[in-house]
Coordinates of C-alpha atoms and ligand atoms in Angstrom, one line a residue:
Chain A
M1 CA 67.8 -15.1 -29.4
A2 CA 64.5 -14.6 -27.8
I3 CA 63.6 -11.2 -26.5
S4 CA 61.1 -10.7 -23.7
K5 CA 57.6 -9.5 -24.3
R6 CA 58.1 -6.3 -22.4
K7 CA 61.3 -5.5 -24.3
R8 CA 59.6 -6.1 -27.6
A9 CA 56.7 -3.7 -26.6
Q10 CA 59.3 -1.1 -25.8
Y11 CA 61.0 -1.5 -29.2
I12 CA 57.7 -1.2 -31.0
R13 CA 56.8 1.9 -29.0
F14 CA 60.1 3.5 -29.9
G15 CA 59.8 2.5 -33.6
V16 CA 56.3 4.1 -33.9
Y17 CA 57.6 7.2 -32.3
A18 CA 60.6 7.5 -34.6
L19 CA 58.5 6.9 -37.6
S20 CA 56.1 9.7 -36.6
V21 CA 58.9 12.1 -36.1
A22 CA 60.3 11.2 -39.5
L23 CA 56.9 11.7 -41.1
V24 CA 56.5 15.2 -39.6
V25 CA 60.0 16.2 -40.7
A26 CA 59.3 14.9 -44.2
V27 CA 56.1 16.9 -44.5
V28 CA 57.8 20.1 -43.2
L29 CA 60.7 19.7 -45.7
L30 CA 58.8 18.5 -48.7
V31 CA 55.8 20.8 -48.8
D32 CA 56.1 24.0 -50.7
W33 CA 54.9 26.3 -47.9
S34 CA 54.8 29.5 -49.8
R35 CA 52.8 27.9 -52.5
L36 CA 50.4 26.3 -50.0
Q37 CA 49.9 29.7 -48.3
G38 CA 49.2 31.2 -51.7
A39 CA 46.5 28.7 -52.4
M40 CA 44.9 28.4 -49.0
F41 CA 45.8 31.2 -46.7
R42 CA 46.1 34.6 -48.4
W43 CA 45.9 37.4 -45.9
D44 CA 44.1 39.8 -48.2
L45 CA 41.4 37.2 -48.8
V46 CA 41.2 36.4 -45.1
K47 CA 40.5 40.1 -44.4
K48 CA 38.0 40.2 -47.2
Q49 CA 35.8 37.7 -45.4
F50 CA 35.1 40.2 -42.7
P51 CA 32.8 41.6 -41.5
G52 CA 30.3 39.5 -43.6
L53 CA 31.6 36.3 -42.0
I54 CA 30.4 37.5 -38.6
T55 CA 27.5 39.7 -39.3
T56 CA 25.8 37.4 -41.8
A57 CA 27.3 34.0 -42.1
A58 CA 28.1 33.1 -38.5
R59 CA 24.9 34.8 -37.4
N60 CA 22.8 32.7 -39.6
T61 CA 24.6 29.5 -38.6
I62 CA 23.8 30.3 -35.0
I63 CA 20.2 31.2 -35.8
F64 CA 19.7 27.9 -37.6
T65 CA 21.4 26.0 -34.8
I66 CA 19.4 27.6 -32.0
L67 CA 16.1 27.2 -33.8
G68 CA 16.9 23.5 -34.6
F69 CA 18.1 22.9 -31.0
A70 CA 15.2 24.5 -29.3
G71 CA 12.6 22.8 -31.5
G72 CA 14.4 19.5 -31.3
L73 CA 14.7 19.7 -27.5
A74 CA 11.0 20.4 -27.0
L75 CA 9.9 17.7 -29.4
G76 CA 12.6 15.3 -28.1
L77 CA 11.3 15.7 -24.6
F78 CA 7.8 15.1 -25.7
L79 CA 8.9 12.0 -27.7
A80 CA 10.9 10.7 -24.7
L81 CA 7.8 11.0 -22.5
L82 CA 5.8 9.1 -25.1
R83 CA 8.4 6.4 -25.2
L84 CA 8.1 6.0 -21.4
S85 CA 4.3 6.1 -21.4
R86 CA 2.2 3.2 -20.2
A87 CA 0.1 3.4 -23.4
R88 CA 1.6 1.0 -26.0
A89 CA 0.3 3.1 -28.9
Y90 CA 2.2 6.1 -27.7
R91 CA 5.4 4.1 -27.2
W92 CA 5.0 2.7 -30.7
F93 CA 4.4 6.0 -32.3
A94 CA 7.5 7.5 -30.6
A95 CA 9.7 4.5 -31.5
T96 CA 8.6 4.7 -35.1
Y97 CA 9.2 8.4 -35.3
I98 CA 12.7 8.0 -33.9
E99 CA 13.6 5.1 -36.2
I100 CA 12.4 6.9 -39.3
F101 CA 14.2 10.2 -38.6
R102 CA 17.4 8.6 -37.5
G103 CA 17.4 6.2 -40.4
I104 CA 17.1 8.9 -43.2
P105 CA 20.0 11.2 -44.0
L106 CA 19.5 14.8 -43.1
V107 CA 20.0 15.8 -46.7
V108 CA 17.1 13.7 -47.8
T109 CA 14.8 15.0 -45.0
L110 CA 15.8 18.5 -45.9
L111 CA 15.0 18.1 -49.5
I112 CA 11.7 16.3 -48.9
L113 CA 10.5 19.0 -46.4
G114 CA 12.1 21.9 -48.2
F115 CA 11.0 21.1 -51.7
G116 CA 8.8 18.0 -51.8
I117 CA 6.2 19.0 -49.3
P118 CA 5.7 22.5 -50.6
I119 CA 5.3 21.3 -54.1
A120 CA 3.0 18.4 -53.2
F121 CA 0.7 20.7 -51.1
K122 CA 1.1 23.9 -53.2
W123 CA 2.3 25.6 -50.1
Q124 CA 5.2 27.8 -49.2
W125 CA 7.4 28.0 -46.1
P126 CA 6.4 31.2 -44.4
N127 CA 10.0 31.9 -43.5
P128 CA 13.4 30.8 -45.0
Y129 CA 14.8 30.2 -41.5
L130 CA 12.0 27.9 -40.6
R131 CA 12.4 26.0 -43.9
G132 CA 15.9 25.1 -42.9
A133 CA 15.5 24.8 -39.1
V134 CA 12.3 22.7 -39.0
P135 CA 13.7 19.7 -40.8
L136 CA 16.9 20.1 -38.6
A137 CA 14.7 20.1 -35.5
L138 CA 12.7 17.1 -36.5
V139 CA 15.8 15.0 -37.0
A140 CA 17.5 16.4 -33.9
A141 CA 14.4 15.5 -31.8
A142 CA 14.8 11.8 -32.8
Y143 CA 18.3 11.8 -31.4
M144 CA 17.6 13.9 -28.3
A145 CA 14.5 11.8 -27.4
E146 CA 16.8 8.7 -26.9
T147 CA 19.2 10.7 -24.9
I148 CA 16.5 12.2 -22.7
R149 CA 14.8 8.8 -22.3
A150 CA 18.0 7.3 -21.1
G151 CA 18.5 10.1 -18.6
I152 CA 15.1 9.8 -17.2
Q153 CA 15.5 6.1 -16.8
A154 CA 18.7 6.6 -15.0
V155 CA 16.9 8.4 -12.2
P156 CA 16.2 5.8 -9.4
K157 CA 12.7 4.4 -9.3
G158 CA 12.3 5.4 -5.7
Q159 CA 12.3 9.1 -6.6
M160 CA 9.1 8.7 -8.6
E161 CA 7.5 6.6 -5.8
A162 CA 8.4 9.1 -3.1
A163 CA 7.0 11.9 -5.2
R164 CA 3.8 10.0 -5.9
S165 CA 3.4 9.0 -2.2
L166 CA 3.4 12.7 -1.3
G167 CA 0.4 13.2 -3.6
M168 CA 2.1 14.6 -6.7
S169 CA 0.5 13.6 -10.0
Y170 CA 2.7 11.8 -12.5
S171 CA 3.3 14.9 -14.6
R172 CA 4.0 17.0 -11.5
A173 CA 6.5 14.4 -10.3
M174 CA 8.2 14.3 -13.7
A175 CA 8.5 18.1 -13.8
T176 CA 9.7 18.8 -10.3
V177 CA 11.6 15.6 -9.3
I178 CA 12.6 13.4 -12.2
I179 CA 13.5 15.7 -15.1
P180 CA 15.6 18.0 -13.0
Q181 CA 17.7 15.0 -11.9
A182 CA 17.8 13.6 -15.4
M183 CA 19.1 16.9 -16.6
R184 CA 22.5 16.4 -14.9
I185 CA 22.9 13.2 -16.8
I186 CA 21.5 14.6 -20.1
I187 CA 23.3 17.9 -20.4
P188 CA 26.7 16.6 -21.7
P189 CA 25.2 14.5 -24.5
L190 CA 22.8 17.3 -25.4
T191 CA 25.7 19.7 -25.7
N192 CA 27.3 17.2 -28.0
E193 CA 24.1 17.2 -30.0
F194 CA 24.3 21.0 -30.2
V195 CA 27.8 20.7 -31.7
L196 CA 26.5 18.3 -34.3
L197 CA 23.7 20.7 -35.1
I198 CA 26.2 23.6 -35.6
K199 CA 27.9 21.4 -38.3
D200 CA 24.6 20.1 -39.7
T201 CA 23.4 23.6 -40.5
S202 CA 26.0 23.6 -43.3
L203 CA 23.6 21.3 -45.2
I204 CA 20.7 23.7 -45.2
S205 CA 22.1 25.7 -48.1
I206 CA 21.3 22.9 -50.5
L207 CA 17.7 24.3 -50.3
G208 CA 19.1 27.4 -51.9
V209 CA 19.9 30.6 -50.1
T210 CA 19.1 34.3 -50.3
E211 CA 21.6 37.0 -49.6
G212 CA 20.3 37.3 -46.0
T213 CA 20.1 33.6 -45.0
I214 CA 23.6 32.5 -46.2
D215 CA 25.4 30.4 -43.6
L216 CA 29.1 29.9 -42.9
A217 CA 29.7 26.9 -45.2
R218 CA 28.0 28.5 -48.1
Y219 CA 29.7 31.8 -47.4
G220 CA 33.1 30.1 -47.6
R221 CA 32.1 28.3 -50.8
N222 CA 30.9 31.5 -52.5
G223 CA 34.2 33.1 -51.5
V224 CA 36.0 30.3 -53.2
F225 CA 34.1 30.8 -56.4
D226 CA 34.7 34.5 -56.3
S227 CA 38.4 34.3 -55.7
A228 CA 39.5 30.9 -57.2
N229 CA 41.3 30.4 -53.9
S230 CA 40.6 28.1 -50.9
T231 CA 41.3 30.7 -48.2
P232 CA 37.6 31.5 -47.6
L233 CA 36.8 27.9 -46.8
I234 CA 39.7 27.7 -44.4
V235 CA 38.4 30.8 -42.7
A236 CA 34.9 29.3 -42.5
G237 CA 36.4 26.0 -41.1
L238 CA 38.2 28.0 -38.4
A239 CA 34.9 29.9 -37.6
Y240 CA 33.2 26.5 -37.0
L241 CA 36.0 25.5 -34.7
V242 CA 35.7 28.8 -32.7
M243 CA 32.1 27.7 -32.0
T244 CA 32.5 24.0 -31.5
L245 CA 35.8 23.8 -29.6
P246 CA 34.7 25.6 -26.4
L247 CA 31.6 23.4 -26.3
T248 CA 33.4 20.1 -26.7
Q249 CA 35.9 21.2 -24.1
L250 CA 33.0 22.1 -21.8
V251 CA 31.5 18.6 -22.3
A252 CA 34.9 17.0 -21.5
H253 CA 35.1 19.1 -18.4
M254 CA 31.5 18.2 -17.3
E255 CA 32.2 14.5 -17.9
R256 CA 35.4 14.6 -15.9
R257 CA 33.6 16.3 -13.0
Q258 CA 30.8 13.7 -13.2
K259 CA 33.3 10.9 -13.1
A260 CA 35.0 12.5 -10.1
S261 CA 31.8 12.8 -8.2
G262 CA 31.0 9.2 -8.9
R263 CA 28.1 9.9 -11.2
Chain B
M1 CA -18.4 -2.3 11.6
N2 CA -16.0 -0.1 13.3
T3 CA -16.2 3.4 11.9
E4 CA -12.8 4.3 13.4
A5 CA -10.9 2.2 11.0
V6 CA -8.3 4.3 9.2
V7 CA -7.2 1.5 6.9
S8 CA -9.6 -1.3 6.0
I9 CA -8.2 -4.1 3.7
R10 CA -10.5 -6.8 2.4
N11 CA -9.6 -9.9 0.5
L12 CA -6.5 -8.3 -0.9
N13 CA -4.8 -10.2 -3.7
K14 CA -1.8 -9.2 -5.7
S15 CA 0.0 -11.2 -8.4
F16 CA 3.1 -10.3 -10.4
G17 CA 2.6 -12.4 -13.4
D18 CA 2.4 -16.0 -12.2
N19 CA 3.8 -15.0 -8.8
H20 CA 0.8 -14.8 -6.4
V21 CA 2.3 -12.6 -3.8
L22 CA -0.7 -11.6 -1.6
R23 CA -3.3 -14.3 -1.1
G24 CA -6.4 -12.8 0.5
I25 CA -5.3 -10.3 3.2
D26 CA -7.9 -8.9 5.6
L27 CA -6.6 -6.2 7.9
D28 CA -8.1 -3.2 9.8
V29 CA -6.0 -0.5 11.4
Q30 CA -7.9 1.7 13.9
R31 CA -7.1 5.3 14.6
G32 CA -4.1 5.6 16.8
E33 CA -3.1 2.0 16.4
V34 CA 0.5 1.0 15.7
V35 CA 0.5 -2.2 13.7
C36 CA 3.8 -3.9 13.2
I37 CA 4.1 -6.4 10.3
I38 CA 6.8 -9.0 10.7
G39 CA 7.6 -12.0 8.5
P40 CA 10.3 -13.6 6.4
S41 CA 11.8 -11.9 3.4
G42 CA 9.6 -12.3 0.3
S43 CA 6.4 -12.9 2.3
G44 CA 4.7 -9.9 0.8
K45 CA 5.1 -7.3 3.6
S46 CA 6.3 -4.5 1.3
T47 CA 3.7 -5.4 -1.4
L48 CA 1.0 -5.2 1.3
L49 CA 2.2 -1.8 2.4
R50 CA 2.6 -0.5 -1.1
C51 CA -1.0 -1.6 -1.9
V52 CA -2.2 0.7 0.9
N53 CA -1.2 3.8 -1.0
M54 CA -1.6 2.1 -4.4
L55 CA 2.1 2.2 -5.4
E56 CA 1.1 -1.4 -6.4
T57 CA -2.4 -1.9 -7.9
P58 CA -4.1 -4.8 -6.3
T59 CA -5.2 -7.7 -8.5
D60 CA -8.4 -8.2 -6.4
G61 CA -10.0 -7.0 -3.2
T62 CA -10.5 -3.5 -1.7
V63 CA -8.3 -1.1 0.2
V64 CA -10.4 1.6 2.0
V65 CA -8.4 4.4 3.6
L66 CA -10.3 7.1 5.6
G67 CA -13.5 6.0 4.0
T68 CA -12.3 6.1 0.4
D69 CA -12.0 2.9 -1.6
L70 CA -8.7 3.4 -3.4
T71 CA -9.4 0.5 -5.7
D72 CA -12.3 2.4 -7.1
L73 CA -11.2 4.0 -10.3
D74 CA -13.3 7.1 -9.5
S75 CA -11.4 7.8 -6.3
D76 CA -8.9 10.7 -6.2
L77 CA -5.7 8.8 -5.6
D78 CA -3.4 11.9 -5.4
A79 CA -5.6 13.5 -2.8
A80 CA -5.8 10.2 -0.8
R81 CA -2.0 9.9 -0.9
T82 CA -1.5 13.2 0.8
K83 CA -3.2 11.6 3.9
I84 CA -1.0 8.6 3.8
G85 CA 2.6 9.2 4.6
M86 CA 5.2 6.7 3.4
V87 CA 8.8 6.1 4.6
F88 CA 11.0 3.9 2.4
Q89 CA 13.9 1.6 3.2
S90 CA 16.1 3.6 0.8
F91 CA 14.9 7.0 2.1
N92 CA 14.3 8.3 -1.4
L93 CA 15.1 11.9 -0.6
F94 CA 15.0 14.2 -3.7
S95 CA 18.8 14.3 -4.3
H96 CA 18.7 17.6 -6.2
M97 CA 17.0 19.5 -3.4
S98 CA 18.1 20.8 -0.1
V99 CA 16.7 19.3 3.1
L100 CA 14.4 22.3 3.4
D101 CA 13.1 22.0 -0.2
N102 CA 12.6 18.3 0.3
V103 CA 10.2 19.0 3.1
C104 CA 8.6 22.0 1.4
V105 CA 8.1 20.9 -2.2
A106 CA 5.0 18.8 -1.8
Q107 CA 3.5 21.3 0.6
R108 CA 3.9 24.0 -2.0
K109 CA 3.0 22.1 -5.1
V110 CA 0.3 19.7 -3.8
L111 CA -1.2 21.5 -0.7
K112 CA -0.6 24.9 -2.3
R113 CA 0.8 26.3 0.9
S114 CA 2.6 29.6 0.7
K115 CA 6.4 29.6 0.8
D116 CA 6.5 31.2 4.3
E117 CA 4.0 28.7 5.7
A118 CA 5.6 25.7 4.2
E119 CA 9.0 26.7 5.5
K120 CA 7.7 27.4 8.9
I121 CA 6.1 24.0 9.1
A122 CA 9.3 22.4 7.6
L123 CA 11.5 24.0 10.2
Q124 CA 9.3 22.9 13.0
L125 CA 9.3 19.3 11.7
L126 CA 13.1 19.4 11.2
Q127 CA 13.5 20.6 14.7
R128 CA 11.3 17.8 15.9
V129 CA 13.5 15.1 14.2
G130 CA 16.6 16.9 15.5
L131 CA 17.9 18.3 12.2
S132 CA 17.1 22.0 12.1
E133 CA 20.7 22.8 11.6
K134 CA 20.8 20.7 8.4
A135 CA 18.0 22.7 6.6
T136 CA 20.4 23.9 3.9
A137 CA 22.3 20.6 3.5
Y138 CA 21.8 18.3 0.5
P139 CA 20.9 14.6 1.0
A140 CA 24.3 13.4 -0.1
Q141 CA 25.9 15.3 2.8
L142 CA 23.8 13.5 5.4
S143 CA 24.2 10.1 7.2
G144 CA 21.6 7.5 6.5
G145 CA 19.9 8.0 9.8
Q146 CA 19.7 11.8 9.1
Q147 CA 18.3 11.2 5.6
Q148 CA 15.6 8.9 7.0
R149 CA 14.6 11.5 9.6
V150 CA 14.3 14.1 6.9
A151 CA 12.1 11.6 5.0
I152 CA 9.9 11.2 8.0
A153 CA 9.7 15.0 8.3
R154 CA 8.8 15.3 4.6
A155 CA 6.0 12.8 5.0
L156 CA 4.7 14.5 8.2
A157 CA 4.6 17.9 6.4
M158 CA 1.5 16.7 4.5
N159 CA -0.4 16.2 7.8
P160 CA -1.0 12.5 7.1
Q161 CA -3.7 10.6 9.0
V162 CA -1.7 7.4 8.8
M163 CA 2.0 6.6 8.3
L164 CA 3.5 3.6 6.5
F165 CA 7.1 2.5 7.3
D166 CA 8.7 -0.1 5.1
E167 CA 11.8 -1.4 6.9
A168 CA 12.8 2.2 7.7
T169 CA 15.9 1.2 9.5
S170 CA 17.1 -1.8 7.5
A171 CA 19.5 0.2 5.3
L172 CA 21.1 1.9 8.3
D173 CA 24.4 1.2 10.1
P174 CA 23.5 -0.4 13.5
E175 CA 24.5 2.7 15.4
L176 CA 22.1 4.9 13.5
V177 CA 19.0 2.7 13.9
G178 CA 18.2 4.1 17.3
E179 CA 17.8 7.7 16.2
V180 CA 15.2 6.7 13.6
L181 CA 13.3 4.4 16.0
N182 CA 13.2 7.1 18.5
V183 CA 11.5 9.4 16.1
M184 CA 9.0 6.6 15.2
R185 CA 8.4 5.9 18.9
G186 CA 7.7 9.6 19.5
L187 CA 5.1 9.6 16.7
A188 CA 3.4 6.5 18.1
E189 CA 3.2 8.1 21.5
E190 CA 1.5 11.2 20.0
G191 CA -1.2 8.9 18.7
M192 CA -0.2 8.7 15.0
T193 CA -1.8 5.7 13.2
M194 CA 1.1 3.6 11.9
L195 CA 1.6 0.5 9.8
V196 CA 5.2 -0.6 10.3
V197 CA 7.1 -3.3 8.5
T198 CA 10.1 -4.0 10.6
H199 CA 12.7 -6.6 11.7
E200 CA 13.2 -4.7 15.0
M201 CA 11.6 -7.0 17.4
G202 CA 12.4 -4.7 20.3
F203 CA 10.4 -1.9 18.6
A204 CA 7.5 -4.2 17.9
A205 CA 7.5 -5.5 21.5
N206 CA 7.6 -2.1 23.1
V207 CA 5.7 0.2 20.7
A208 CA 3.2 -1.9 18.7
S209 CA -0.4 -2.1 19.7
R210 CA -0.7 -5.2 17.5
V211 CA 1.8 -7.5 15.7
V212 CA 0.9 -9.2 12.5
F213 CA 2.9 -12.1 11.3
M214 CA 2.9 -12.7 7.5
D215 CA 4.2 -15.6 5.6
G216 CA 3.6 -16.7 2.0
G217 CA 1.2 -13.9 1.2
V218 CA -1.2 -14.5 4.1
I219 CA -1.6 -13.3 7.6
V220 CA -0.6 -16.3 9.7
E221 CA -1.2 -14.9 13.1
Q222 CA -1.9 -11.6 14.8
G223 CA -2.4 -10.2 18.3
P224 CA -0.9 -8.1 21.1
P225 CA 3.0 -8.0 20.9
A226 CA 3.5 -9.9 24.1
Q227 CA 1.3 -12.8 22.8
I228 CA 2.8 -13.0 19.2
I229 CA 6.4 -12.4 20.2
N230 CA 6.5 -14.4 23.5
S231 CA 4.0 -17.1 23.0
P232 CA 3.2 -17.6 19.3
Q233 CA 0.7 -20.3 18.5
E234 CA 1.6 -21.1 14.9
E235 CA 4.6 -23.2 14.0
R236 CA 5.6 -20.8 11.2
T237 CA 5.6 -17.9 13.6
K238 CA 7.8 -19.8 16.1
A239 CA 10.2 -20.8 13.4
F240 CA 10.5 -17.2 12.1
L241 CA 10.9 -15.7 15.6
S242 CA 13.7 -18.2 16.6
S243 CA 15.5 -17.4 13.3
V244 CA 15.3 -13.7 14.0
Q245 CA 16.4 -14.0 17.6
Q246 CA 19.6 -15.8 16.6
H247 CA 20.9 -12.5 15.1
Ligands
ADP301 N1 7.5 -5.0 -8.7 C1 7.6 -6.4 -8.6 N2 7.6 -7.1 -9.7 C2 7.7 -8.5 -9.7 N3 7.7 -9.2 -8.5 C3 7.7 -8.5 -7.4 C4 7.7 -7.0 -7.4 N4 7.7 -6.6 -6.1 C5 7.7 -7.7 -5.3 N5 7.7 -8.8 -6.1 C6 7.8 -10.2 -5.6 O1 6.8 -10.3 -4.6 C7 7.3 -11.1 -3.5 C8 7.1 -10.4 -2.2 O2 7.9 -9.3 -2.2 P1 7.9 -8.2 -1.0 O3 6.5 -7.7 -0.9 O4 8.9 -7.2 -1.3 O5 8.3 -9.1 0.2 P2 8.9 -8.6 1.6 O6 8.7 -7.2 1.7 O7 8.1 -9.4 2.6 O8 10.3 -9.1 1.7 C9 8.7 -11.5 -3.9 O9 8.7 -12.8 -4.4 C10 9.1 -10.5 -4.9 O10 10.0 -11.1 -5.8
MG302 MG1 10.2 -5.7 1.9

C-alpha cells in the first residue's frame, strides 16, 4: 500500500513531535531533582555570590568588553579604510593584519601579548585592564574591519560621486555621507560582535588575575573551588545571559525592521 | 582664443582598459551657452561629462574649467568642483539627510557658510524649484521628479559657474519629466552655462544654444539646434535622430 508524500511528511512530523514529548517526560521523571539542586543550585551559595558578582566581577567583564570594543571599533574602522584605499600597499597591509588576527585563536594572542611580549622586551603592561583589553581589541578589530568594509561598500557609488561633485574631499565625504549611511547596515553585526566580546572576556583570566580585575567567569570558577559546588558557575552563566540576551534580542529586532523597510 | 570659454576641452581621450571610449574630443562652452549632447547609448556622453569635473580621470588631453587645467595634478580639484554643479540620472540625494540638510551640508562643510546663511540660501533655492514645503522630508518620501529638483537645488547652492546634467530626466516617470525640464529651462533663461546630456529632443530644440552629436567617442557633428535636429549633414546623425523620433 503506497502512501502519498504529503501523508508521509505528516506522519514523520507527528513522530518527531511524539518522540520529543517522550524525551522531556523521561528527563523530568528520571532526573533526581533534589540532588541536582543540591549540586548546582543551592540558594545559600547563590546569595553568597552577591554583591561581589555585581560590584567586581560583572563590572570587570563590562570594563574589558567596552575597552575591547572601543579599541576594536577605532582600529577596525581604520583597517576598513585601508582595505578600501587606492594604494595597494595599504590594502595589502590591512588584509594581512585581518588574516593573521582572525586566523589565530584569541587564547594564543592573549598569551603572546600578555606574557610573550613583556618577557621579550623586558617591559610591563602599565595597567592590568589594558593587558587584557588590548589583545581583545586587536582581534576584534580584524573582525569589525570586514563588517565595516562590507557596510561601506553597500552604500551606492553615486553617494560618493555626488559628495565629491559638491567639492567635498574624499575624507570629508566618507565622514559626512558614506559612513553615516554605512552605520545603518553595520550596527546589527557590530552589536553581535559586542556580544561575542562579552563572552570572550572570560578568556582574559588565563593571564592571571588580581583581586580587583577578576571577571565573571573566573569569579564563578573561584566560587566552585571554595564551595565544591557548581552553583557559582550557574550564577555566572546567568549573569552573562542577563547581558547578552537583551542585545541579541535588539539585533533580531533591528534586523526585522530592516527587512520590513526593504533594507 | 576666446577668453569667455567656461569649459575648454582639448584632445580628450579616455580608455577603460582596452575600451577606448573617448577618442579626441575638442569642445568649448562659452559663458551663458546651453550645449546639449545627444547620441546613442554607449557613445561616451556620460564619460565626457564626468571628465569635466574629473569624476573620471582622462587618459590624455586637457580639460580647462574657468581657466584652471583640471588635468594638472597641481590644480585644486575640490575647489574647482564647487564651481561645477552636477546633476545625475539617479539623483544621488544623501538618503540619511533631510531635504534641507542635503542642500545645506556642502555649503556648511565646503564653503564654510554659517548655519543661518546656508539655510536661508537653501530655502530660497527650494522655493525656486517649488519644494519649500518639503524641507523637512527625507529623499525616500519624495517622487523622482521632486528628488531631482532637490538635487538641482543642492548643486545650485554652491553658486556654480557651470552646470552638468547627465540624463537628468531619464529615470523619471513620463509625467514627472516636465517639472524637471521646466527648472532646467528656467536656469538656461537666467543665463546659466549648461552642458546637458539628454534624450529630450524637444528640450534640445527649444533651449539649447548648440547641439553636439556624439557617436563612438567622437563628436560627429555640432551646430545650432535647428540645423542639427532638422537638417543633419552626417549619416550617423540622421540614423540616430530617426531612431529617436520613432519613440
Ligand atoms: N567606469 C567604467 N568602467 C568601465 N567601462 C566604462 C565605465 N564607464 C563607462 N564605461 C564604458 O564606456 C562606454 C561609454 O559609456 P558612457 O559614457 O556611459 O556612454 P553614454 O553615456 O553615451 O551612454 C561604454 O562602453 C561603457 O561600458
Ligand atoms: Mg550615459
